[in-house]
Short mmCIF file of C-alpha atoms in Angstrom, two decimals:
data_model
loop_
_atom_site.label_atom_id
_atom_site.label_comp_id
_atom_site.label_asym_id
_atom_site.label_seq_id
_atom_site.Cartn_x
_atom_site.Cartn_y
_atom_site.Cartn_z
CA UNK A 255 1.05 1.23 16.51
CA UNK A 256 -1.25 4.22 16.53
CA UNK A 257 -1.33 7.09 14.05
CA UNK A 258 0.38 9.25 16.67
CA UNK A 259 3.38 6.95 17.09
CA UNK A 260 6.23 7.95 14.79
CA UNK A 261 7.72 5.30 12.56
CA UNK A 262 11.29 4.57 13.54
CA UNK A 263 13.84 5.19 10.80
CA UNK A 264 17.50 4.29 10.47
CA UNK A 265 18.81 7.48 8.85
CA UNK A 266 17.60 10.18 11.25
CA UNK A 267 19.36 13.50 10.90
CA UNK A 268 20.36 13.16 7.28
CA UNK A 269 18.84 15.69 4.86
CA UNK A 270 17.63 12.96 2.49
CA UNK A 271 16.31 10.73 5.28
CA UNK A 272 12.59 11.56 5.06
CA UNK A 273 12.51 10.80 1.33
CA UNK A 274 14.44 7.54 1.69
CA UNK A 275 12.41 6.35 4.68
CA UNK A 276 9.10 7.11 2.95
CA UNK A 277 10.27 5.39 -0.24
CA UNK A 278 11.27 2.30 1.73
CA UNK A 279 7.86 2.26 3.37
CA UNK A 280 5.72 2.51 0.23
CA UNK A 281 8.36 1.51 -2.31
CA UNK A 282 7.80 -2.21 -2.00
CA UNK A 283 6.22 -3.55 -5.16
CA UNK A 284 2.63 -3.97 -3.96
CA UNK A 285 2.43 -1.45 -1.08
CA UNK A 286 1.49 1.64 -3.12
CA UNK A 287 -1.03 -0.39 -5.13
CA UNK A 288 -2.70 -1.64 -1.96
CA UNK A 289 -2.83 1.89 -0.54
CA UNK A 290 -4.21 3.18 -3.86
CA UNK A 291 -6.96 0.53 -3.99
CA UNK A 292 -7.99 1.27 -0.39
CA UNK A 293 -7.98 5.01 -1.14
CA UNK A 294 -10.14 4.48 -4.24
CA UNK A 295 -12.52 1.79 -2.96
CA UNK A 296 -12.53 2.19 0.83
CA UNK A 297 -12.33 -0.74 3.24
CA UNK A 298 -12.16 -4.14 1.55
CA UNK A 299 -12.16 -7.77 2.56
CA UNK A 300 -9.12 -9.85 1.68
CA UNK A 301 -10.60 -11.47 -1.44
CA UNK A 302 -12.02 -8.19 -2.74
CA UNK A 303 -8.65 -6.53 -2.19
CA UNK A 304 -6.89 -9.41 -3.96
CA UNK A 305 -9.25 -8.97 -6.93
CA UNK A 306 -8.59 -5.20 -6.91
CA UNK A 307 -4.80 -5.73 -6.88
CA UNK A 308 -4.54 -7.73 -10.08
CA UNK A 309 -1.58 -10.08 -10.21
CA UNK A 310 -0.68 -10.32 -6.53
CA UNK A 311 -0.55 -13.76 -4.90
CA UNK A 312 -2.44 -14.42 -1.68
CA UNK A 313 0.80 -14.90 0.25
CA UNK A 314 2.39 -11.69 -1.00
CA UNK A 315 -0.82 -9.74 -0.33
CA UNK A 316 -1.04 -11.18 3.17
CA UNK A 317 2.63 -10.37 3.89
CA UNK A 318 2.21 -6.85 2.48
CA UNK A 319 -0.89 -6.21 4.56
CA UNK A 320 0.91 -7.46 7.68
CA UNK A 321 3.79 -5.06 6.97
CA UNK A 322 1.47 -2.11 6.31
CA UNK A 323 -0.49 -2.91 9.47
CA UNK A 324 2.71 -3.12 11.53
CA UNK A 325 3.71 0.32 10.25
CA UNK A 326 0.34 1.88 11.08
CA UNK A 327 -0.81 2.38 7.48
CA UNK A 328 -3.60 -0.24 7.40
CA UNK A 329 -5.95 -1.64 10.02
CA UNK A 330 -7.36 -5.15 10.03
CA UNK A 331 -10.80 -5.69 11.57
CA UNK A 332 -12.70 -8.93 12.06
CA UNK A 333 -16.09 -8.39 10.44
CA UNK A 334 -17.61 -11.78 11.20
CA UNK A 335 -16.59 -14.99 12.93
CA UNK A 336 -18.84 -17.35 10.96
CA UNK A 337 -17.84 -17.35 8.26
CA UNK A 338 -14.57 -15.73 9.36
CA UNK A 339 -14.08 -12.49 7.46
CA UNK A 340 -11.70 -9.59 7.89
CA UNK A 341 -11.68 -6.14 6.38
CA UNK A 342 -8.72 -3.89 5.68
CA UNK A 343 -8.89 -0.11 5.83
CA UNK A 344 -6.44 2.75 5.83
CA UNK A 345 -5.58 4.49 9.06
CA UNK A 346 -5.40 8.27 9.12
CA UNK A 347 -1.67 7.91 8.46
CA UNK A 348 -2.50 5.74 5.44
CA UNK A 349 -5.07 8.23 4.15
CA UNK A 350 -2.47 10.97 4.40
CA UNK A 351 -0.52 9.13 1.68
CA UNK A 352 -3.22 10.15 -0.84
CA UNK A 353 -1.25 13.10 -2.30
CA UNK A 354 1.88 10.93 -2.58
CA UNK A 355 0.01 8.17 -4.42
CA UNK A 356 -1.72 10.72 -6.66
CA UNK A 357 1.63 12.34 -7.48
CA UNK A 358 3.01 8.91 -8.39
CA UNK A 359 -0.01 8.30 -10.65
CA UNK A 360 0.34 11.68 -12.38
CA UNK A 361 4.09 11.30 -12.86
CA UNK A 362 3.52 7.85 -14.34
CA UNK A 363 0.85 9.13 -16.71
CA UNK A 364 3.18 11.91 -17.86
CA UNK A 365 6.38 9.90 -18.24
CA UNK A 366 5.68 6.18 -18.68
CA UNK A 367 4.37 4.19 -21.61
CA UNK A 368 3.28 0.56 -21.63
CA UNK A 369 5.83 -1.91 -22.93
CA UNK A 370 4.91 -3.44 -26.28
CA UNK A 371 3.29 -6.87 -26.01
CA UNK A 372 5.76 -9.67 -26.33
CA UNK A 373 5.32 -11.20 -29.74
CA UNK A 374 4.03 -8.00 -31.34
CA UNK A 375 6.31 -5.85 -33.47
CA UNK A 376 8.04 -2.99 -31.70
#
């Protein structure tokens, strides 16, 4: 899929469709974090990206990257064959998510507080 190919959606024509379709695209648990890390740090190899996305398993990261690549948000490039190494980067479409991710960050800073540590008094 290229940046010029539209992403097919199931709710075309409905007023709320663009919001719902975008939320379903980046609303998966790790998708916005992956996009954010690639926006902040630029192209990354798999292990560097895994380190940057604290708490994600290798399988979930791999599945998430496959999904984002299929939707034209991320590209995967082979950097070297020996040792085999790949690098992930945002496409133009992925980079255009920057204001959305920034708005999510700002909203979170304004409205969310960390949960108290389990075991510490509330």
